[in-house]
Amino acid sequence: MDIKSKIGNQIRRLRHLRNLSQEQFANLCGLDRTYIAGIEQGKRNVSIVNLEKIAAALEISLSELFEDI
Amino acid sequence: MDIKSKIGNQIRRLRHLRNLSQEQFANLCGLDRTYIAGIEQGKRNVSIVNLEKIAAALEISLSELFEDI
């Protein structure tokens, strides 16, 4: 599995643990829902600036976001 | 300090620990030396695909690359 799919799966897993819809999560991140959908599907080569927004919305560090990846 | 500068400083620090020049490191990553220079200067919004190449060249996990950031 490539890194885009791995991080996409991880983000979806962590979002589900928090019982957030894609729309709720996108709002927390300040990103578009379709962009979050693309990340979770492993289609987007997400950048460090957006990874930081995602980690902040999940209330974890970037190091934790990549744990077991 | 923004996240681009933080990861840039971290990458430079880890590269220096390995006694690698930017050119040697860029070759290990399979990336251009000027691109590595831009990352280290905090000017590039580096993507997950290139972060994976950088972590692999440093022989660490992505989680370790983000430690203390």
PDB file of N, CA, C and O in Angstrom, chain B:
ATOM      1  N   MET B   1       7.303  29.768  14.989  1.00  0.00           N
ATOM      2  CA  MET B   1       7.874  29.219  13.752  1.00  0.00           C
ATOM      3  C   MET B   1       6.821  28.344  13.061  1.00  0.00           C
ATOM      4  O   MET B   1       6.157  27.560  13.724  1.00  0.00           O
ATOM      5  N   ASP B   2       6.658  28.500  11.757  1.00  0.00           N
ATOM      6  CA  ASP B   2       5.618  27.702  11.084  1.00  0.00           C
ATOM      7  C   ASP B   2       6.119  26.269  10.821  1.00  0.00           C
ATOM      8  O   ASP B   2       7.311  25.964  10.966  1.00  0.00           O
ATOM      9  N   ILE B   3       5.177  25.428  10.451  1.00  0.00           N
ATOM     10  CA  ILE B   3       5.487  24.000  10.323  1.00  0.00           C
ATOM     11  C   ILE B   3       6.511  23.734   9.220  1.00  0.00           C
ATOM     12  O   ILE B   3       7.339  22.809   9.327  1.00  0.00           O
ATOM     13  N   LYS B   4       6.499  24.549   8.171  1.00  0.00           N
ATOM     14  CA  LYS B   4       7.475  24.341   7.089  1.00  0.00           C
ATOM     15  C   LYS B   4       8.901  24.601   7.592  1.00  0.00           C
ATOM     16  O   LYS B   4       9.838  23.889   7.243  1.00  0.00           O
ATOM     17  N   SER B   5       9.053  25.618   8.432  1.00  0.00           N
ATOM     18  CA  SER B   5      10.375  25.903   9.013  1.00  0.00           C
ATOM     19  C   SER B   5      10.769  24.834  10.028  1.00  0.00           C
ATOM     20  O   SER B   5      11.941  24.425  10.107  1.00  0.00           O
ATOM     21  N   LYS B   6       9.783  24.383  10.816  1.00  0.00           N
ATOM     22  CA  LYS B   6      10.090  23.364  11.834  1.00  0.00           C
ATOM     23  C   LYS B   6      10.592  22.078  11.190  1.00  0.00           C
ATOM     24  O   LYS B   6      11.592  21.500  11.619  1.00  0.00           O
ATOM     25  N   ILE B   7       9.897  21.609  10.156  1.00  0.00           N
ATOM     26  CA  ILE B   7      10.328  20.356   9.534  1.00  0.00           C
ATOM     27  C   ILE B   7      11.638  20.583   8.765  1.00  0.00           C
ATOM     28  O   ILE B   7      12.501  19.691   8.714  1.00  0.00           O
ATOM     29  N   GLY B   8      11.810  21.765   8.201  1.00  0.00           N
ATOM     30  CA  GLY B   8      13.060  22.082   7.512  1.00  0.00           C
ATOM     31  C   GLY B   8      14.252  22.021   8.453  1.00  0.00           C
ATOM     32  O   GLY B   8      15.293  21.433   8.133  1.00  0.00           O
ATOM     33  N   ASN B   9      14.089  22.613   9.635  1.00  0.00           N
ATOM     34  CA  ASN B   9      15.176  22.580  10.629  1.00  0.00           C
ATOM     35  C   ASN B   9      15.461  21.158  11.096  1.00  0.00           C
ATOM     36  O   ASN B   9      16.613  20.765  11.280  1.00  0.00           O
ATOM     37  N   GLN B  10      14.393  20.408  11.282  1.00  0.00           N
ATOM     38  CA  GLN B  10      14.553  19.019  11.728  1.00  0.00           C
ATOM     39  C   GLN B  10      15.328  18.196  10.690  1.00  0.00           C
ATOM     40  O   GLN B  10      16.240  17.438  11.029  1.00  0.00           O
ATOM     41  N   ILE B  11      14.963  18.361   9.433  1.00  0.00           N
ATOM     42  CA  ILE B  11      15.626  17.604   8.361  1.00  0.00           C
ATOM     43  C   ILE B  11      17.100  17.999   8.268  1.00  0.00           C
ATOM     44  O   ILE B  11      17.981  17.146   8.156  1.00  0.00           O
ATOM     45  N   ARG B  12      17.379  19.302   8.351  1.00  0.00           N
ATOM     46  CA  ARG B  12      18.780  19.752   8.310  1.00  0.00           C
ATOM     47  C   ARG B  12      19.569  19.156   9.481  1.00  0.00           C
ATOM     48  O   ARG B  12      20.692  18.678   9.307  1.00  0.00           O
ATOM     49  N   ARG B  13      18.970  19.182  10.676  1.00  0.00           N
ATOM     50  CA  ARG B  13      19.642  18.661  11.868  1.00  0.00           C
ATOM     51  C   ARG B  13      19.976  17.170  11.687  1.00  0.00           C
ATOM     52  O   ARG B  13      21.095  16.728  11.953  1.00  0.00           O
ATOM     53  N   LEU B  14      19.009  16.409  11.205  1.00  0.00           N
ATOM     54  CA  LEU B  14      19.204  14.968  11.042  1.00  0.00           C
ATOM     55  C   LEU B  14      20.209  14.670   9.925  1.00  0.00           C
ATOM     56  O   LEU B  14      21.000  13.734  10.022  1.00  0.00           O
ATOM     57  N   ARG B  15      20.181  15.491   8.875  1.00  0.00           N
ATOM     58  CA  ARG B  15      21.164  15.327   7.788  1.00  0.00           C
ATOM     59  C   ARG B  15      22.580  15.587   8.314  1.00  0.00           C
ATOM     60  O   ARG B  15      23.510  14.823   8.024  1.00  0.00           O
ATOM     61  N   HIS B  16      22.740  16.650   9.106  1.00  0.00           N
ATOM     62  CA  HIS B  16      24.064  16.974   9.657  1.00  0.00           C
ATOM     63  C   HIS B  16      24.568  15.860  10.577  1.00  0.00           C
ATOM     64  O   HIS B  16      25.755  15.532  10.562  1.00  0.00           O
ATOM     65  N   LEU B  17      23.655  15.293  11.375  1.00  0.00           N
ATOM     66  CA  LEU B  17      24.043  14.191  12.265  1.00  0.00           C
ATOM     67  C   LEU B  17      24.642  13.030  11.487  1.00  0.00           C
ATOM     68  O   LEU B  17      25.466  12.273  12.002  1.00  0.00           O
ATOM     69  N   ARG B  18      24.206  12.880  10.240  1.00  0.00           N
ATOM     70  CA  ARG B  18      24.697  11.791   9.394  1.00  0.00           C
ATOM     71  C   ARG B  18      25.888  12.218   8.524  1.00  0.00           C
ATOM     72  O   ARG B  18      26.338  11.438   7.665  1.00  0.00           O
ATOM     73  N   ASN B  19      26.357  13.465   8.744  1.00  0.00           N
ATOM     74  CA  ASN B  19      27.502  13.988   7.986  1.00  0.00           C
ATOM     75  C   ASN B  19      27.294  13.921   6.477  1.00  0.00           C
ATOM     76  O   ASN B  19      28.212  13.567   5.726  1.00  0.00           O
ATOM     77  N   LEU B  20      26.073  14.262   6.057  1.00  0.00           N
ATOM     78  CA  LEU B  20      25.762  14.249   4.626  1.00  0.00           C
ATOM     79  C   LEU B  20      25.679  15.682   4.105  1.00  0.00           C
ATOM     80  O   LEU B  20      25.094  16.552   4.766  1.00  0.00           O
ATOM     81  N   SER B  21      26.243  15.930   2.937  1.00  0.00           N
ATOM     82  CA  SER B  21      26.033  17.211   2.255  1.00  0.00           C
ATOM     83  C   SER B  21      24.613  17.227   1.691  1.00  0.00           C
ATOM     84  O   SER B  21      23.970  16.183   1.571  1.00  0.00           O
ATOM     85  N   GLN B  22      24.133  18.429   1.347  1.00  0.00           N
ATOM     86  CA  GLN B  22      22.808  18.505   0.712  1.00  0.00           C
ATOM     87  C   GLN B  22      22.778  17.666  -0.557  1.00  0.00           C
ATOM     88  O   GLN B  22      21.770  17.024  -0.863  1.00  0.00           O
ATOM     89  N   GLU B  23      23.870  17.688  -1.293  1.00  0.00           N
ATOM     90  CA  GLU B  23      23.901  16.953  -2.559  1.00  0.00           C
ATOM     91  C   GLU B  23      23.851  15.440  -2.317  1.00  0.00           C
ATOM     92  O   GLU B  23      23.092  14.722  -2.981  1.00  0.00           O
ATOM     93  N   GLN B  24      24.645  14.970  -1.364  1.00  0.00           N
ATOM     94  CA  GLN B  24      24.619  13.532  -1.035  1.00  0.00           C
ATOM     95  C   GLN B  24      23.222  13.121  -0.566  1.00  0.00           C
ATOM     96  O   GLN B  24      22.695  12.076  -0.949  1.00  0.00           O
ATOM     97  N   PHE B  25      22.644  13.966   0.303  1.00  0.00           N
ATOM     98  CA  PHE B  25      21.324  13.655   0.847  1.00  0.00           C
ATOM     99  C   PHE B  25      20.261  13.660  -0.256  1.00  0.00           C
ATOM    100  O   PHE B  25      19.407  12.767  -0.314  1.00  0.00           O
ATOM    101  N   ALA B  26      20.323  14.660  -1.119  1.00  0.00           N
ATOM    102  CA  ALA B  26      19.367  14.736  -2.230  1.00  0.00           C
ATOM    103  C   ALA B  26      19.440  13.475  -3.091  1.00  0.00           C
ATOM    104  O   ALA B  26      18.405  12.918  -3.494  1.00  0.00           O
ATOM    105  N   ASN B  27      20.656  13.011  -3.341  1.00  0.00           N
ATOM    106  CA  ASN B  27      20.813  11.785  -4.136  1.00  0.00           C
ATOM    107  C   ASN B  27      20.204  10.580  -3.430  1.00  0.00           C
ATOM    108  O   ASN B  27      19.546   9.749  -4.064  1.00  0.00           O
ATOM    109  N   LEU B  28      20.403  10.497  -2.116  1.00  0.00           N
ATOM    110  CA  LEU B  28      19.808   9.390  -1.352  1.00  0.00           C
ATOM    111  C   LEU B  28      18.282   9.425  -1.437  1.00  0.00           C
ATOM    112  O   LEU B  28      17.623   8.392  -1.475  1.00  0.00           O
ATOM    113  N   CYS B  29      17.730  10.653  -1.411  1.00  0.00           N
ATOM    114  CA  CYS B  29      16.265  10.827  -1.455  1.00  0.00           C
ATOM    115  C   CYS B  29      15.708  10.630  -2.860  1.00  0.00           C
ATOM    116  O   CYS B  29      14.503  10.378  -3.018  1.00  0.00           O
ATOM    117  N   GLY B  30      16.557  10.803  -3.874  1.00  0.00           N
ATOM    118  CA  GLY B  30      16.057  10.827  -5.246  1.00  0.00           C
ATOM    119  C   GLY B  30      15.348  12.133  -5.553  1.00  0.00           C
ATOM    120  O   GLY B  30      14.419  12.193  -6.364  1.00  0.00           O
ATOM    121  N   LEU B  31      15.805  13.209  -4.885  1.00  0.00           N
ATOM    122  CA  LEU B  31      15.210  14.535  -5.097  1.00  0.00           C
ATOM    123  C   LEU B  31      16.304  15.511  -5.520  1.00  0.00           C
ATOM    124  O   LEU B  31      17.495  15.231  -5.375  1.00  0.00           O
ATOM    125  N   ASP B  32      15.896  16.672  -6.026  1.00  0.00           N
ATOM    126  CA  ASP B  32      16.860  17.664  -6.475  1.00  0.00           C
ATOM    127  C   ASP B  32      17.498  18.399  -5.285  1.00  0.00           C
ATOM    128  O   ASP B  32      16.826  18.680  -4.288  1.00  0.00           O
ATOM    129  N   ARG B  33      18.779  18.736  -5.407  1.00  0.00           N
ATOM    130  CA  ARG B  33      19.452  19.434  -4.309  1.00  0.00           C
ATOM    131  C   ARG B  33      18.786  20.765  -3.995  1.00  0.00           C
ATOM    132  O   ARG B  33      18.648  21.150  -2.832  1.00  0.00           O
ATOM    133  N   THR B  34      18.348  21.491  -5.010  1.00  0.00           N
ATOM    134  CA  THR B  34      17.722  22.798  -4.758  1.00  0.00           C
ATOM    135  C   THR B  34      16.370  22.636  -4.051  1.00  0.00           C
ATOM    136  O   THR B  34      15.957  23.513  -3.300  1.00  0.00           O
ATOM    137  N   TYR B  35      15.721  21.521  -4.291  1.00  0.00           N
ATOM    138  CA  TYR B  35      14.455  21.248  -3.599  1.00  0.00           C
ATOM    139  C   TYR B  35      14.731  20.973  -2.115  1.00  0.00           C
ATOM    140  O   TYR B  35      14.030  21.496  -1.237  1.00  0.00           O
ATOM    141  N   ILE B  36      15.751  20.166  -1.825  1.00  0.00           N
ATOM    142  CA  ILE B  36      16.150  19.912  -0.428  1.00  0.00           C
ATOM    143  C   ILE B  36      16.527  21.235   0.250  1.00  0.00           C
ATOM    144  O   ILE B  36      16.133  21.499   1.395  1.00  0.00           O
ATOM    145  N   ALA B  37      17.271  22.082  -0.459  1.00  0.00           N
ATOM    146  CA  ALA B  37      17.659  23.382   0.108  1.00  0.00           C
ATOM    147  C   ALA B  37      16.411  24.188   0.472  1.00  0.00           C
ATOM    148  O   ALA B  37      16.329  24.777   1.552  1.00  0.00           O
ATOM    149  N   GLY B  38      15.434  24.200  -0.412  1.00  0.00           N
ATOM    150  CA  GLY B  38      14.191  24.942  -0.151  1.00  0.00           C
ATOM    151  C   GLY B  38      13.430  24.393   1.039  1.00  0.00           C
ATOM    152  O   GLY B  38      12.873  25.150   1.846  1.00  0.00           O
ATOM    153  N   ILE B  39      13.404  23.072   1.163  1.00  0.00           N
ATOM    154  CA  ILE B  39      12.747  22.444   2.326  1.00  0.00           C
ATOM    155  C   ILE B  39      13.460  22.878   3.610  1.00  0.00           C
ATOM    156  O   ILE B  39      12.819  23.305   4.575  1.00  0.00           O
ATOM    157  N   GLU B  40      14.780  22.770   3.609  1.00  0.00           N
ATOM    158  CA  GLU B  40      15.547  23.100   4.823  1.00  0.00           C
ATOM    159  C   GLU B  40      15.394  24.573   5.197  1.00  0.00           C
ATOM    160  O   GLU B  40      15.484  24.930   6.371  1.00  0.00           O
ATOM    161  N   GLN B  41      15.161  25.426   4.217  1.00  0.00           N
ATOM    162  CA  GLN B  41      14.951  26.858   4.477  1.00  0.00           C
ATOM    163  C   GLN B  41      13.498  27.165   4.863  1.00  0.00           C
ATOM    164  O   GLN B  41      13.155  28.332   5.089  1.00  0.00           O
ATOM    165  N   GLY B  42      12.657  26.147   4.918  1.00  0.00           N
ATOM    166  CA  GLY B  42      11.260  26.376   5.312  1.00  0.00           C
ATOM    167  C   GLY B  42      10.425  27.019   4.225  1.00  0.00           C
ATOM    168  O   GLY B  42       9.360  27.569   4.487  1.00  0.00           O
ATOM    169  N   LYS B  43      10.905  26.913   2.987  1.00  0.00           N
ATOM    170  CA  LYS B  43      10.193  27.569   1.877  1.00  0.00           C
ATOM    171  C   LYS B  43       9.239  26.634   1.137  1.00  0.00           C
ATOM    172  O   LYS B  43       8.435  27.086   0.332  1.00  0.00           O
ATOM    173  N   ARG B  44       9.358  25.317   1.361  1.00  0.00           N
ATOM    174  CA  ARG B  44       8.573  24.368   0.576  1.00  0.00           C
ATOM    175  C   ARG B  44       7.513  23.690   1.428  1.00  0.00           C
ATOM    176  O   ARG B  44       7.788  23.287   2.560  1.00  0.00           O
ATOM    177  N   ASN B  45       6.336  23.581   0.853  1.00  0.00           N
ATOM    178  CA  ASN B  45       5.233  22.883   1.516  1.00  0.00           C
ATOM    179  C   ASN B  45       5.305  21.412   1.116  1.00  0.00           C
ATOM    180  O   ASN B  45       4.554  20.937   0.271  1.00  0.00           O
ATOM    181  N   VAL B  46       6.238  20.704   1.730  1.00  0.00           N
ATOM    182  CA  VAL B  46       6.620  19.358   1.290  1.00  0.00           C
ATOM    183  C   VAL B  46       5.455  18.369   1.484  1.00  0.00           C
ATOM    184  O   VAL B  46       4.692  18.471   2.446  1.00  0.00           O
ATOM    185  N   SER B  47       5.317  17.480   0.539  1.00  0.00           N
ATOM    186  CA  SER B  47       4.191  16.546   0.522  1.00  0.00           C
ATOM    187  C   SER B  47       4.562  15.217   1.178  1.00  0.00           C
ATOM    188  O   SER B  47       5.739  14.897   1.363  1.00  0.00           O
ATOM    189  N   ILE B  48       3.533  14.445   1.465  1.00  0.00           N
ATOM    190  CA  ILE B  48       3.718  13.153   2.137  1.00  0.00           C
ATOM    191  C   ILE B  48       4.595  12.195   1.322  1.00  0.00           C
ATOM    192  O   ILE B  48       5.409  11.462   1.895  1.00  0.00           O
ATOM    193  N   VAL B  49       4.461  12.228   0.003  1.00  0.00           N
ATOM    194  CA  VAL B  49       5.269  11.328  -0.833  1.00  0.00           C
ATOM    195  C   VAL B  49       6.758  11.667  -0.688  1.00  0.00           C
ATOM    196  O   VAL B  49       7.609  10.771  -0.534  1.00  0.00           O
ATOM    197  N   ASN B  50       7.080  12.960  -0.671  1.00  0.00           N
ATOM    198  CA  ASN B  50       8.492  13.341  -0.512  1.00  0.00           C
ATOM    199  C   ASN B  50       8.959  13.202   0.934  1.00  0.00           C
ATOM    200  O   ASN B  50      10.130  12.876   1.174  1.00  0.00           O
ATOM    201  N   LEU B  51       8.064  13.412   1.896  1.00  0.00           N
ATOM    202  CA  LEU B  51       8.438  13.173   3.296  1.00  0.00           C
ATOM    203  C   LEU B  51       8.818  11.711   3.506  1.00  0.00           C
ATOM    204  O   LEU B  51       9.748  11.402   4.256  1.00  0.00           O
ATOM    205  N   GLU B  52       8.117  10.806   2.825  1.00  0.00           N
ATOM    206  CA  GLU B  52       8.452   9.386   2.942  1.00  0.00           C
ATOM    207  C   GLU B  52       9.851   9.108   2.370  1.00  0.00           C
ATOM    208  O   GLU B  52      10.623   8.332   2.949  1.00  0.00           O
ATOM    209  N   LYS B  53      10.182   9.742   1.246  1.00  0.00           N
ATOM    210  CA  LYS B  53      11.520   9.558   0.656  1.00  0.00           C
ATOM    211  C   LYS B  53      12.603  10.076   1.604  1.00  0.00           C
ATOM    212  O   LYS B  53      13.666   9.473   1.756  1.00  0.00           O
ATOM    213  N   ILE B  54      12.307  11.216   2.244  1.00  0.00           N
ATOM    214  CA  ILE B  54      13.268  11.833   3.162  1.00  0.00           C
ATOM    215  C   ILE B  54      13.472  10.946   4.392  1.00  0.00           C
ATOM    216  O   ILE B  54      14.606  10.705   4.820  1.00  0.00           O
ATOM    217  N   ALA B  55      12.369  10.446   4.956  1.00  0.00           N
ATOM    218  CA  ALA B  55      12.474   9.562   6.129  1.00  0.00           C
ATOM    219  C   ALA B  55      13.259   8.297   5.765  1.00  0.00           C
ATOM    220  O   ALA B  55      14.106   7.838   6.539  1.00  0.00           O
ATOM    221  N   ALA B  56      12.999   7.743   4.577  1.00  0.00           N
ATOM    222  CA  ALA B  56      13.697   6.530   4.146  1.00  0.00           C
ATOM    223  C   ALA B  56      15.199   6.809   4.006  1.00  0.00           C
ATOM    224  O   ALA B  56      16.035   5.998   4.422  1.00  0.00           O
ATOM    225  N   ALA B  57      15.554   7.961   3.442  1.00  0.00           N
ATOM    226  CA  ALA B  57      16.973   8.310   3.268  1.00  0.00           C
ATOM    227  C   ALA B  57      17.651   8.492   4.626  1.00  0.00           C
ATOM    228  O   ALA B  57      18.848   8.225   4.775  1.00  0.00           O
ATOM    229  N   LEU B  58      16.895   8.955   5.620  1.00  0.00           N
ATOM    230  CA  LEU B  58      17.429   9.137   6.978  1.00  0.00           C
ATOM    231  C   LEU B  58      17.355   7.831   7.784  1.00  0.00           C
ATOM    232  O   LEU B  58      17.830   7.769   8.922  1.00  0.00           O
ATOM    233  N   GLU B  59      16.740   6.817   7.192  1.00  0.00           N
ATOM    234  CA  GLU B  59      16.559   5.502   7.847  1.00  0.00           C
ATOM    235  C   GLU B  59      15.804   5.616   9.164  1.00  0.00           C
ATOM    236  O   GLU B  59      16.170   5.006  10.170  1.00  0.00           O
ATOM    237  N   ILE B  60      14.735   6.422   9.138  1.00  0.00           N
ATOM    238  CA  ILE B  60      13.836   6.538  10.295  1.00  0.00           C
ATOM    239  C   ILE B  60      12.394   6.451   9.806  1.00  0.00           C
ATOM    240  O   ILE B  60      12.124   6.543   8.602  1.00  0.00           O
ATOM    241  N   SER B  61      11.475   6.273  10.755  1.00  0.00           N
ATOM    242  CA  SER B  61      10.048   6.261  10.394  1.00  0.00           C
ATOM    243  C   SER B  61       9.534   7.691  10.266  1.00  0.00           C
ATOM    244  O   SER B  61      10.175   8.641  10.740  1.00  0.00           O
ATOM    245  N   LEU B  62       8.389   7.853   9.631  1.00  0.00           N
ATOM    246  CA  LEU B  62       7.772   9.180   9.553  1.00  0.00           C
ATOM    247  C   LEU B  62       7.455   9.700  10.952  1.00  0.00           C
ATOM    248  O   LEU B  62       7.593  10.889  11.231  1.00  0.00           O
ATOM    249  N   SER B  63       7.026   8.810  11.841  1.00  0.00           N
ATOM    250  CA  SER B  63       6.740   9.220  13.203  1.00  0.00           C
ATOM    251  C   SER B  63       7.995   9.801  13.875  1.00  0.00           C
ATOM    252  O   SER B  63       7.939  10.823  14.557  1.00  0.00           O
ATOM    253  N   GLU B  64       9.124   9.150  13.640  1.00  0.00           N
ATOM    254  CA  GLU B  64      10.391   9.654  14.196  1.00  0.00           C
ATOM    255  C   GLU B  64      10.805  10.981  13.555  1.00  0.00           C
ATOM    256  O   GLU B  64      11.362  11.854  14.225  1.00  0.00           O
ATOM    257  N   LEU B  65      10.527  11.133  12.273  1.00  0.00           N
ATOM    258  CA  LEU B  65      10.870  12.376  11.592  1.00  0.00           C
ATOM    259  C   LEU B  65      10.156  13.568  12.245  1.00  0.00           C
ATOM    260  O   LEU B  65      10.690  14.677  12.282  1.00  0.00           O
ATOM    261  N   PHE B  66       8.960  13.319  12.770  1.00  0.00           N
ATOM    262  CA  PHE B  66       8.167  14.403  13.376  1.00  0.00           C
ATOM    263  C   PHE B  66       8.312  14.487  14.890  1.00  0.00           C
ATOM    264  O   PHE B  66       7.608  15.277  15.517  1.00  0.00           O
ATOM    265  N   GLU B  67       9.210  13.693  15.437  1.00  0.00           N
ATOM    266  CA  GLU B  67       9.361  13.710  16.895  1.00  0.00           C
ATOM    267  C   GLU B  67       9.762  15.109  17.380  1.00  0.00           C
ATOM    268  O   GLU B  67      10.607  15.755  16.792  1.00  0.00           O
ATOM    269  N   ASP B  68       9.115  15.545  18.449  1.00  0.00           N
ATOM    270  CA  ASP B  68       9.397  16.865  19.067  1.00  0.00           C
ATOM    271  C   ASP B  68       9.033  18.038  18.163  1.00  0.00           C
ATOM    272  O   ASP B  68       9.522  19.150  18.348  1.00  0.00           O
ATOM    273  N   ILE B  69       8.185  17.804  17.171  1.00  0.00           N
ATOM    274  CA  ILE B  69       7.701  18.915  16.325  1.00  0.00           C
ATOM    275  C   ILE B  69       6.257  19.202  16.719  1.00  0.00           C
ATOM    276  O   ILE B  69       5.470  18.299  16.880  1.00  0.00           O
TER     277      ILE B  69
END
